XYZ file of C-alpha atoms in Angstrom:
575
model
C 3.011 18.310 31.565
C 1.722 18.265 35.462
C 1.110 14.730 35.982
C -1.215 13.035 38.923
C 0.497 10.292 40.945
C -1.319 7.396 41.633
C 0.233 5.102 44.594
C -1.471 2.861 46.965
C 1.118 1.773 49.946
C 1.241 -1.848 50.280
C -0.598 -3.353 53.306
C 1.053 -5.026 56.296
C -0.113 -8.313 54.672
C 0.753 -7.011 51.752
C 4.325 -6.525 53.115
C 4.512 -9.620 54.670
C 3.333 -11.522 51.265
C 6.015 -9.914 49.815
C 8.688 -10.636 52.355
C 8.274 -13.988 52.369
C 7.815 -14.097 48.801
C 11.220 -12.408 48.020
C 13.204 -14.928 50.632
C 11.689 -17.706 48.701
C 13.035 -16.400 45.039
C 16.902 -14.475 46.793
C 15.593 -10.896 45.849
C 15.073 -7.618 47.740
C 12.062 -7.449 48.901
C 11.350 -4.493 46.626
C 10.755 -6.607 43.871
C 8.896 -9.029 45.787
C 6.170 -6.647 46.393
C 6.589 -5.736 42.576
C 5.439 -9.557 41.771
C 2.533 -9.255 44.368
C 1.282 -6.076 42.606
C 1.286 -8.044 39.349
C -0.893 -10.514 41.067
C 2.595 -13.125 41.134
C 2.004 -14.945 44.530
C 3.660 -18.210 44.745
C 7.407 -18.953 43.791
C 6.089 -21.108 41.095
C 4.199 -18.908 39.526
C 6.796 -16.080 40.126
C 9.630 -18.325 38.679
C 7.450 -18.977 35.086
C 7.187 -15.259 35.356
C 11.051 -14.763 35.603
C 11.453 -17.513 33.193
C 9.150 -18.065 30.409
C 9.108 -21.729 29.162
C 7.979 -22.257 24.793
C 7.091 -25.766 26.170
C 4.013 -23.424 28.187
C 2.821 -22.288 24.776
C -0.582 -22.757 24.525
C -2.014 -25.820 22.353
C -3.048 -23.391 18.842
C -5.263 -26.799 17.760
C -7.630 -24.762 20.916
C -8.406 -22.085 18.120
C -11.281 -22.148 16.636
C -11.035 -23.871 12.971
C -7.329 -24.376 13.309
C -8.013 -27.992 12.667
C -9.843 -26.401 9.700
C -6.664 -24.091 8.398
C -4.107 -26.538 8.923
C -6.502 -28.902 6.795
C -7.035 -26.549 4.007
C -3.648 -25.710 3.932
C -2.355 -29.813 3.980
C -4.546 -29.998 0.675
C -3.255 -26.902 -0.724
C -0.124 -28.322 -0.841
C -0.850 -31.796 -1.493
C -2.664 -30.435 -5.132
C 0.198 -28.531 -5.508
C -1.746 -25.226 -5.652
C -0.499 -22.200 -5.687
C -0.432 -20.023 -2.074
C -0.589 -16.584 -1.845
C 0.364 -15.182 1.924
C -1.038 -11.635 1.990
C -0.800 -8.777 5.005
C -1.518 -5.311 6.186
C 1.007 -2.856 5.301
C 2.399 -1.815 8.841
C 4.663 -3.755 11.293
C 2.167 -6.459 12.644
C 1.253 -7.087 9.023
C 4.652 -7.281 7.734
C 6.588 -9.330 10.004
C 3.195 -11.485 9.985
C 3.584 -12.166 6.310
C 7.650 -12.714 7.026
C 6.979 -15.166 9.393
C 4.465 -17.428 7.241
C 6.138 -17.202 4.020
C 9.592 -18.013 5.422
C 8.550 -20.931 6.954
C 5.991 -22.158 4.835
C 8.483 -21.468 1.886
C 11.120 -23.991 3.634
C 8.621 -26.983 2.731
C 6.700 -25.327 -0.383
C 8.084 -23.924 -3.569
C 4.692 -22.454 -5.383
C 3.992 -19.502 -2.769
C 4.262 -15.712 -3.232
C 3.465 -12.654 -0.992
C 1.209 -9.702 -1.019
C 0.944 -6.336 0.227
C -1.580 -3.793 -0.614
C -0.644 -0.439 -1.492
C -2.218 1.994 1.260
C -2.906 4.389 -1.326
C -3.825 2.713 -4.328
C -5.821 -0.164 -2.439
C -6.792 0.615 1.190
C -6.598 -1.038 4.088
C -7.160 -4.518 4.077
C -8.902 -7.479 1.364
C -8.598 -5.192 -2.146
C -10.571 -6.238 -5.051
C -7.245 -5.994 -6.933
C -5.309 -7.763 -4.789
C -7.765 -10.887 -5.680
C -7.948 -10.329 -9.269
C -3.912 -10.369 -9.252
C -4.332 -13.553 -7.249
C -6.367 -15.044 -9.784
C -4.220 -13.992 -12.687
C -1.576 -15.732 -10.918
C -3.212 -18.649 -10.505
C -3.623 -18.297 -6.861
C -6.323 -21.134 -5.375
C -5.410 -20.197 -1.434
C -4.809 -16.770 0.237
C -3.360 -16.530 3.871
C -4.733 -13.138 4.700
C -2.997 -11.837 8.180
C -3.203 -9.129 10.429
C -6.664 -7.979 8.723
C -9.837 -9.465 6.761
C -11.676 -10.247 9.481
C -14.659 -7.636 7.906
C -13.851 -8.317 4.370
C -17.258 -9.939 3.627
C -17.644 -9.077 0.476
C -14.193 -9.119 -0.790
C -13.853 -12.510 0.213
C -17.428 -13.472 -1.329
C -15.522 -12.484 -4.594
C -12.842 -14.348 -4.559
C -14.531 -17.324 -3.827
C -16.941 -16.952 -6.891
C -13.418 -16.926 -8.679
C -12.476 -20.408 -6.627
C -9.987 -19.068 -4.267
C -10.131 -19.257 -0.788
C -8.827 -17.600 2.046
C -8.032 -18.651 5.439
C -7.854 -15.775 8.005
C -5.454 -15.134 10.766
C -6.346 -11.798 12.310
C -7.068 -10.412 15.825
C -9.261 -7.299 15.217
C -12.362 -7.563 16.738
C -14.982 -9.037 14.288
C -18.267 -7.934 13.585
C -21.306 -10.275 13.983
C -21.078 -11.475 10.770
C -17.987 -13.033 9.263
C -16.360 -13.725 5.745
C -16.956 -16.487 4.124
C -13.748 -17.804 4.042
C -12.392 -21.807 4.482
C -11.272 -21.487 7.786
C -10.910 -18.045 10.325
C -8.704 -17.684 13.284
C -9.103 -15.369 15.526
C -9.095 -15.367 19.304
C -11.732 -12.591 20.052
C -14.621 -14.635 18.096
C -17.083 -15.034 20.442
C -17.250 -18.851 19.690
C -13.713 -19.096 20.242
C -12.610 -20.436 24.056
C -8.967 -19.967 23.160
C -7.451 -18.929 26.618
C -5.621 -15.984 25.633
C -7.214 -13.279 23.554
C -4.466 -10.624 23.144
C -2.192 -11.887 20.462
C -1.307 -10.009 17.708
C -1.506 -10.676 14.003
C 1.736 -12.112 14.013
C 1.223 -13.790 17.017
C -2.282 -15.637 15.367
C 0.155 -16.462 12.331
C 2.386 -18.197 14.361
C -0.030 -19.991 16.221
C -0.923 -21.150 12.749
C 2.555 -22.070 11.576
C 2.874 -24.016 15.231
C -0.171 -25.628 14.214
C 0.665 -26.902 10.981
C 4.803 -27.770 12.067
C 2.452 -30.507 14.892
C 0.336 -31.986 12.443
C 2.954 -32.614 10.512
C 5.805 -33.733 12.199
C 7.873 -30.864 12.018
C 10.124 -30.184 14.892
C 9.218 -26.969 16.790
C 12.796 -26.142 16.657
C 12.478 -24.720 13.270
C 9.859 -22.007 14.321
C 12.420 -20.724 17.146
C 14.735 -18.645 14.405
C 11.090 -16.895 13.628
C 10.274 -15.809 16.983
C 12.153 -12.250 16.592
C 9.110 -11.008 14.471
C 7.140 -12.234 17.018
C 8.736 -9.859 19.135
C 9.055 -7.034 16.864
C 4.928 -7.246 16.257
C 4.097 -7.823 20.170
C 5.845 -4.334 20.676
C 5.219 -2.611 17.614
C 1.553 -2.904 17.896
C 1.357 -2.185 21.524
C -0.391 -5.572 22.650
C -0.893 -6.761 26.390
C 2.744 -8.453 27.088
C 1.579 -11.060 29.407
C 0.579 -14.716 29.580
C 1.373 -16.124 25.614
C 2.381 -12.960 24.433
C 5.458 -13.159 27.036
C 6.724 -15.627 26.010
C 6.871 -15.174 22.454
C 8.511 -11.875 23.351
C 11.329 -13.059 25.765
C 12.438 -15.649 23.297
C 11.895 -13.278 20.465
C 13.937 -10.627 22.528
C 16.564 -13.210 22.637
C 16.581 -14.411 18.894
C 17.090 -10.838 18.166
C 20.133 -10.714 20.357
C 21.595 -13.737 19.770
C 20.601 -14.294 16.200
C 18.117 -12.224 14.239
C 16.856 -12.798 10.671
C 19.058 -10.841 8.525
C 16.839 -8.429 6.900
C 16.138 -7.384 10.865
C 19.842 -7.366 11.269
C 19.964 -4.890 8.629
C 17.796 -2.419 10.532
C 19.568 -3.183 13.404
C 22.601 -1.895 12.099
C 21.075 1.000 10.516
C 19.689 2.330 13.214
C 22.512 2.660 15.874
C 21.702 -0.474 17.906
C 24.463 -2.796 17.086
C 26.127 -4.297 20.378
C 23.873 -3.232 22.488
C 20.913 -5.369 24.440
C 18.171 -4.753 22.484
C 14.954 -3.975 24.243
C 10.788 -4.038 23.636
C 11.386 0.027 23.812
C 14.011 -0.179 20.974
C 11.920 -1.622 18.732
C 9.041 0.688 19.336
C 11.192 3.649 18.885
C 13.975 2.401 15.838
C 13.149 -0.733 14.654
C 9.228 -0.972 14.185
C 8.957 3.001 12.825
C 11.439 1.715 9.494
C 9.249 -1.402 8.995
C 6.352 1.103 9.279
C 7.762 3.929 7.345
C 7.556 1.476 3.701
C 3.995 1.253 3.662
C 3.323 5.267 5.100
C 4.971 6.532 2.338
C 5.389 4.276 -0.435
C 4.486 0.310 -0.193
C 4.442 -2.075 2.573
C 5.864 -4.966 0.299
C 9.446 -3.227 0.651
C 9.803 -4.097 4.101
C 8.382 -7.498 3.451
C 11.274 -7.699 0.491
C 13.859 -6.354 3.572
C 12.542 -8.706 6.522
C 13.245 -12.225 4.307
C 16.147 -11.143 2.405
C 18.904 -13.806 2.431
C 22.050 -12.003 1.883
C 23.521 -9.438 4.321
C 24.245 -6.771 0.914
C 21.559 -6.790 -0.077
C 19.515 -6.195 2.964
C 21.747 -3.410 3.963
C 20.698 -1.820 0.728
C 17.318 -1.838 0.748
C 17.629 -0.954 5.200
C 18.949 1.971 3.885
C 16.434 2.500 1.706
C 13.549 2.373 3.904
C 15.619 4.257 6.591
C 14.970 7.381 3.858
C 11.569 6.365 3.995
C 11.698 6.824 7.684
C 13.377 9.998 7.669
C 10.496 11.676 5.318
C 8.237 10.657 7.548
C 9.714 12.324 10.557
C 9.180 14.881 8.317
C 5.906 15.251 7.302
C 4.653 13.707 10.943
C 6.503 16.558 12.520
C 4.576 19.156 10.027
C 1.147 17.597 10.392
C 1.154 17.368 14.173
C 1.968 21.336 14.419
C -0.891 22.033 11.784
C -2.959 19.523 14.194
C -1.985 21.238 17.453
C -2.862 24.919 15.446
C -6.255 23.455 14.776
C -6.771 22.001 18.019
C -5.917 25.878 19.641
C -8.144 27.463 17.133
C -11.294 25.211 17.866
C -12.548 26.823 20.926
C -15.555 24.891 20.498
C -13.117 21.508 21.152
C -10.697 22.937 23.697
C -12.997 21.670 26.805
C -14.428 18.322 24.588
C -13.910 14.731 25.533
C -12.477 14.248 22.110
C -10.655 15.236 18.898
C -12.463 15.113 15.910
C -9.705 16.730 12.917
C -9.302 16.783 9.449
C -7.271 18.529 6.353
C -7.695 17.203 2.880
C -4.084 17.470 2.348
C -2.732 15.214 5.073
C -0.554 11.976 4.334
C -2.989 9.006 4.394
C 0.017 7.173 5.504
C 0.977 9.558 9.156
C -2.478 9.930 10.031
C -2.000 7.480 12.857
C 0.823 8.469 14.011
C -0.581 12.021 14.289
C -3.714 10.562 16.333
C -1.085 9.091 18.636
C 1.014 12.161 18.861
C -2.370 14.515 20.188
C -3.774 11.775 22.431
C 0.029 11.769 24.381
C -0.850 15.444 24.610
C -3.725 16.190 24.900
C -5.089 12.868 26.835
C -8.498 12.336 24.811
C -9.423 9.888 22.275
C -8.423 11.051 18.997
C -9.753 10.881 15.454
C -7.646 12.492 12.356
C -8.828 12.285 8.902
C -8.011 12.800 5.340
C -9.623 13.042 2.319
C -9.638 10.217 -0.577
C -12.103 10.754 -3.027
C -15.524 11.476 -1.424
C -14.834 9.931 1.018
C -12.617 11.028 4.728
C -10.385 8.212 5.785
C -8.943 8.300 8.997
C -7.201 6.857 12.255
C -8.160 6.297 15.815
C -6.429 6.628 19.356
C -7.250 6.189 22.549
C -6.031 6.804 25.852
C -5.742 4.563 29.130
C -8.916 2.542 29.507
C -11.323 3.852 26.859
C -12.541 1.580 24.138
C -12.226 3.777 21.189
C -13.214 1.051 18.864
C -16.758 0.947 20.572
C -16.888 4.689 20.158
C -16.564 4.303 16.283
C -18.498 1.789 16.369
C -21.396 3.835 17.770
C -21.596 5.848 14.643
C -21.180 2.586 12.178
C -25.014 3.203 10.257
C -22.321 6.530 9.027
C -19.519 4.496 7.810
C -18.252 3.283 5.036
C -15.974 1.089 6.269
C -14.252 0.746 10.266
C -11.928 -1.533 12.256
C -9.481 -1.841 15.183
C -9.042 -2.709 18.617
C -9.734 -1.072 21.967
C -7.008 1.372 21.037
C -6.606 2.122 18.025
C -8.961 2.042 14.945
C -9.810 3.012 10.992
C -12.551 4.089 9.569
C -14.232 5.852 6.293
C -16.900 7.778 5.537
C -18.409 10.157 3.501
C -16.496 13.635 3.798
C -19.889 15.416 3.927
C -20.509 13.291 7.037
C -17.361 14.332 8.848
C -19.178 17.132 11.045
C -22.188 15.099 12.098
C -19.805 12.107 13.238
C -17.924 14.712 14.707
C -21.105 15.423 17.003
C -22.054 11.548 17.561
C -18.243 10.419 18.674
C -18.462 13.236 20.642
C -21.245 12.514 22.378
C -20.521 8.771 22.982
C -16.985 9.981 24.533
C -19.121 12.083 27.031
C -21.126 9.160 28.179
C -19.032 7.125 28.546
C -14.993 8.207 29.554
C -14.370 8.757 32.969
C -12.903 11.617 33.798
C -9.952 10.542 35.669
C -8.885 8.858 32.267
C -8.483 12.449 30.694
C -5.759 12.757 33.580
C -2.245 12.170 33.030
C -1.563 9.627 35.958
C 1.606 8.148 36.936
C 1.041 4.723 38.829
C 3.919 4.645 41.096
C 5.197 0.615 41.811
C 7.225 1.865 45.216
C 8.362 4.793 47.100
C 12.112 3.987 47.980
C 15.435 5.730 49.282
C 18.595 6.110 46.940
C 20.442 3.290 49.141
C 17.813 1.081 48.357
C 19.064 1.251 44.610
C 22.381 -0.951 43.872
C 23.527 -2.851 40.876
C 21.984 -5.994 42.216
C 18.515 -4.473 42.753
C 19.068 -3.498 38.597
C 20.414 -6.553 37.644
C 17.606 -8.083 39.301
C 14.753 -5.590 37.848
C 15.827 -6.770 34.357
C 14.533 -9.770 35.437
C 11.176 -8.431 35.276
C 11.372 -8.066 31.001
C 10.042 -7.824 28.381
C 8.060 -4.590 29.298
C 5.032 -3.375 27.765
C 1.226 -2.827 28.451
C 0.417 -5.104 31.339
C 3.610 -5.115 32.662
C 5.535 -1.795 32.669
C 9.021 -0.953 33.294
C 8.834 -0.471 37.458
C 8.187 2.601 38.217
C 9.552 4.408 41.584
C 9.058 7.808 43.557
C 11.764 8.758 45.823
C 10.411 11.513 48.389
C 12.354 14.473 49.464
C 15.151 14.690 47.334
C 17.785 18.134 46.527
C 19.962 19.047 43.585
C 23.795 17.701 44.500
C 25.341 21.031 43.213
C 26.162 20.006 39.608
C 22.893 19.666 37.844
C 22.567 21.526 34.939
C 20.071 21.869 31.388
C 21.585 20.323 28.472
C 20.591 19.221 24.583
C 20.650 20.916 21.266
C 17.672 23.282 22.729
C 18.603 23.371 26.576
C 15.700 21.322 26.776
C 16.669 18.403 29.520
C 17.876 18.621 32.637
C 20.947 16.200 33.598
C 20.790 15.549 37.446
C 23.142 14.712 40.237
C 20.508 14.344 43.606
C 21.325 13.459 47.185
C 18.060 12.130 49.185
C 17.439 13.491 52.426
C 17.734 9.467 54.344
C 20.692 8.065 52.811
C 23.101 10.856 51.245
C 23.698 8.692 48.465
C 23.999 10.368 45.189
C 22.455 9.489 42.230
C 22.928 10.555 38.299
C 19.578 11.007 36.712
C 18.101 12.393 32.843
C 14.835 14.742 32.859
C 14.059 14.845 29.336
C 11.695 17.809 28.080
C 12.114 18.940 31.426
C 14.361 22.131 31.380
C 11.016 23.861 32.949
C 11.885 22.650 36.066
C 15.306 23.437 36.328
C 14.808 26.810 38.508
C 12.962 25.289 40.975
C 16.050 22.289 41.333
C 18.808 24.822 41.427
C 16.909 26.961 44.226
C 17.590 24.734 46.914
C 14.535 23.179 47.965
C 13.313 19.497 48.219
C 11.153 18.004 45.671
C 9.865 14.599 44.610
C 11.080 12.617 41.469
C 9.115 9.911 39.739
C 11.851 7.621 37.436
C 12.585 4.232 36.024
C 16.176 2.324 36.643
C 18.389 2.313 33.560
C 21.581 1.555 32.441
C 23.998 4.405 32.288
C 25.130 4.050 28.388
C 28.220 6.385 29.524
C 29.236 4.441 32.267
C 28.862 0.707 31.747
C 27.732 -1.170 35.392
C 26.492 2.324 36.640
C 22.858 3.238 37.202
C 20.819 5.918 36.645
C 17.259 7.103 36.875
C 15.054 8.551 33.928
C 12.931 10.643 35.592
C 9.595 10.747 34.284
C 7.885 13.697 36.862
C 9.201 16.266 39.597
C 7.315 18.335 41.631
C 7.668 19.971 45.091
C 7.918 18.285 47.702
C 4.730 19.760 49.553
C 2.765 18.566 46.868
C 0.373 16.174 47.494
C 0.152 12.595 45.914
């Protein structure tokens, strides 16, 4: 992949800013001009970025109709009735249902949990998920991480006297359910000051909510906030302002402390001992929550993430780690079918978009599929599969483009749609595939820009290999949790040669493992090019080229460094 660098050089003011700033806080003025580019200013604000405080949590009675919820839910409990906390079937839905029922069950005996099956139900409010709620006797659901378009659905189960309060953060239509009380931070009549959270985060917000109103200490959320943590970076969410916070003292529940059926996965997936990171759940921990309700049902993981004892979770880790391993599978299958199609359609090869389709795809990897061809292909990405008459399907998008609004575009065609800025669902008729096809094409067109079709690496600082010590590290880590709206650093260091001892390694040659001198300093440093083997001629001939790279930990050599190296090109290339 050739990849554009984007890097503006810092002013002199700039500089200065950032001088100053970093003799304030002890730090190398490196990082100080990494807090400037994050807009971090004053040592005040810099030292609530290094240190997120739960007492800066933001009042949740500033929702809209959280006085409402917490209401409803007081009377619930008062007449005894019985409480049915229901979810969506991937991470954010899962640890959001976790999180409610754990604590919820801690005061309340007459609760239960629901998850719908993806393939027998669909996404979101299911018509038998309420008629199993009113066979149970259910008088309140707690719908979370979706429902926020389930108009009708909901208008059902309140002709059968049950009633739902909603705690979702997809972006709602005009028109809203009519359900007892709905929380949601991107209403537009809500003025709650941070609209990002995820469902897990709008749960917990509710949860907070409830714990104030009635006199519950706030120290018996805290052993909760690991799903926090595991949603925020599961479901890709901005981590900044609220969400920060919830995921630095998630991060460090899940260190210190996690819930056990977490621990479980933990354990099962190689991480044990080690400082868990935002990256390591996106990569192990959220794909086995996930892979339950891709392949089979959703309410597994739930069963996993409040299990009790330590057996018993280990069993049913393992278990879903199977699940996980199928899906590998079948996600590896479908994206080379995908990327056959995608070289086949001439008519798409110079399109804004990607418009695909097989009836025999997995309803459940659809997504991940959509994610896979947007990293490669850099356009917003549709993939759908056939249910019935109808095409059901998942959206991606890539830096900047509201995806969402492009579905929504085509909504007098659809059966059903919702999402975010990044990432959507959606049905339709399968006979209408072709024709929305043409209209989300030609919304992409009007509206992407074309340097979001690019794939851009925004460079934090260009710096010399003596610049990079074990303090400068230590103090980077500082700069954690990492995620959309504040990525890992990342640095270019100019003019660089191969040491002598670089050479390609992994199961298919297809890395390159790096020892590099820099042309200022002589220092040498150790560095990983994954998928990179391509450029392994041009390192071994001698010349000078340009590396693009995070800091890490070197796992062989514990208190070394070395640098992941995202990009290299030539030296003479221009930036």
């Amino acid at each position: 992949m050739h990849f554009k660098w984007n890097y503006e050089a810092p002013t002199s003011d700039q500089k200065k800013a950032a001088e100053e700033l970093a003799a304030k806080l002890a730090i190398s003025p490196i990082l100080g001009g990494l807090l400037i580019r994050r807009g971090i200013t004053t040592e005040s604000a810099a030292k609530r970025f290094f240190r997120p405080q739960l007492n800066d949590l933001i009042n949740p009675f500033l929702m809209k109709d959280m006085d409402v919820a917490v209401d409803r839910l007081n009377d619930a409990m008062g007449r005894k009735e019985r409480i049915m906390v229901y979810g969506d079937y991937d991470v954010d839905g899962c640890t959001a249902v976790a999180l409610v029922y754990k604590f919820l069950q801690q005061f309340y005996s007459n609760i239960d949990y629901y998850i719908p099956d993806r393939y027998d139900e669909g996404y979101g409010v299911s018509k038998k998920g309420i008629d199993f709620a009113k066979e149970t006797g259910v008088k309140l659901i707690i719908i979370l991480d979706c429902g926020i378009k389930a108009i009708d659905e909901i208008a059902y189960a309140k002709s059968l006297g049950i009633d739902f309060i909603i705690c979702d953060h997809h972006v709602p239509d005009e028109v809203m359910p009519p359900a007892a009380a709905i929380l949601n931070p991107k209403r537009e009549d809500d003025t709650y000051p941070f609209k990002h959270l995820c469902g897990c985060g709008v749960g917990f917000k509710f949860m907070q909510a409830f714990a104030k109103n009635n006199g519950i200490p706030f120290s018996r959320l805290i052993p909760l906030l690991d799903f926090c943590a595991v949603s925020i970076a599961a479901d890709i969410v901005p981590v900044e302002d609220e969400n920060r916070i919830l995921a630095f003292h998630g991060l460090k529940q899940l260190n210190q402390n996690p819930n056990i059926g977490i621990k479980a996965i933990i354990d099962i997936c190689g991480l044990s001992g080690r400082d868990i990171s935002m990256s390591d759940i996106v990569f192990k921990i959220g794909p086995r929550i996930n892979a339950s309700g891709r392949m089979e049902n959703g309410k597994e993981s739930v069963d996993l993430l409040i299990e009790k004892d330590y057996n018993l979770a280990l069993q049913k880790a393992k278990h879903i780690n199977e699940y996980n391993e199928q899906r590998k599978d079948i996600d590896k299958q479908m994206t080379e079918e995908a990327n056959q199609i995608v070289a086949k359609l001439e008519s798409q090869k110079h399109q804004s978009s990607i418009v695909l389709y097989d009836e025999d795809w997995k309803k459940g990897v659809i997504g991940i599929v959509a994610s896979r061809l947007t990293e490669i292909y850099f356009r917003p990405t549709v993939v759908l599969t056939r249910d019935g008459e109808f095409a059901t399907g998942s959206a991606r998008s890539i830096a900047g483009f509201d995806v969402y609004s492009a579905i929504k575009s085509c909504r007098d065609m659809l059966v059903n749609f919702g999402g975010h800025t990044y990432a959507a669902g959606l049905t339709l008729r399968w006979n209408d595939i072709t024709e929305f096809r043409r209209r989300f094409q030609r919304y992409v067109d009007e509206h992407i820009q074309p340097e979001q079709t690019e794939a851009i690496l925004n460079i934090d600082a260009v710096i010399d290999f003596r610049d990079i010590t074990r303090k400068l590290h230590s103090e980077l880590k500082k700069f954690a949790p990492f995620g959309p709206g504040n990525q890992k650093p990342l640095f270019a260091t100019l003019d660089v040669y191969d040491f002598g001892t670089s050479k390609v390694v992994g199961r298919e040659q297809e890395h390159v493992k790096l020892e590099l001198v820099d042309s200022k300093s002589n220092n040498v440093m150790n560095g990983i090019a994954f998928g990179q083997s391509g450029s392994a001629r041009y390192i071994k001939s001698k010349r000078s080229f340009d590396i693009a790279y995070t800091i890490e930990d070197n796992v062989f050599k514990k208190g070394d460094v070395q640098l992941q190296i995202e990009d290299i090109r030539p030296t003479e290339a221009e930036s």
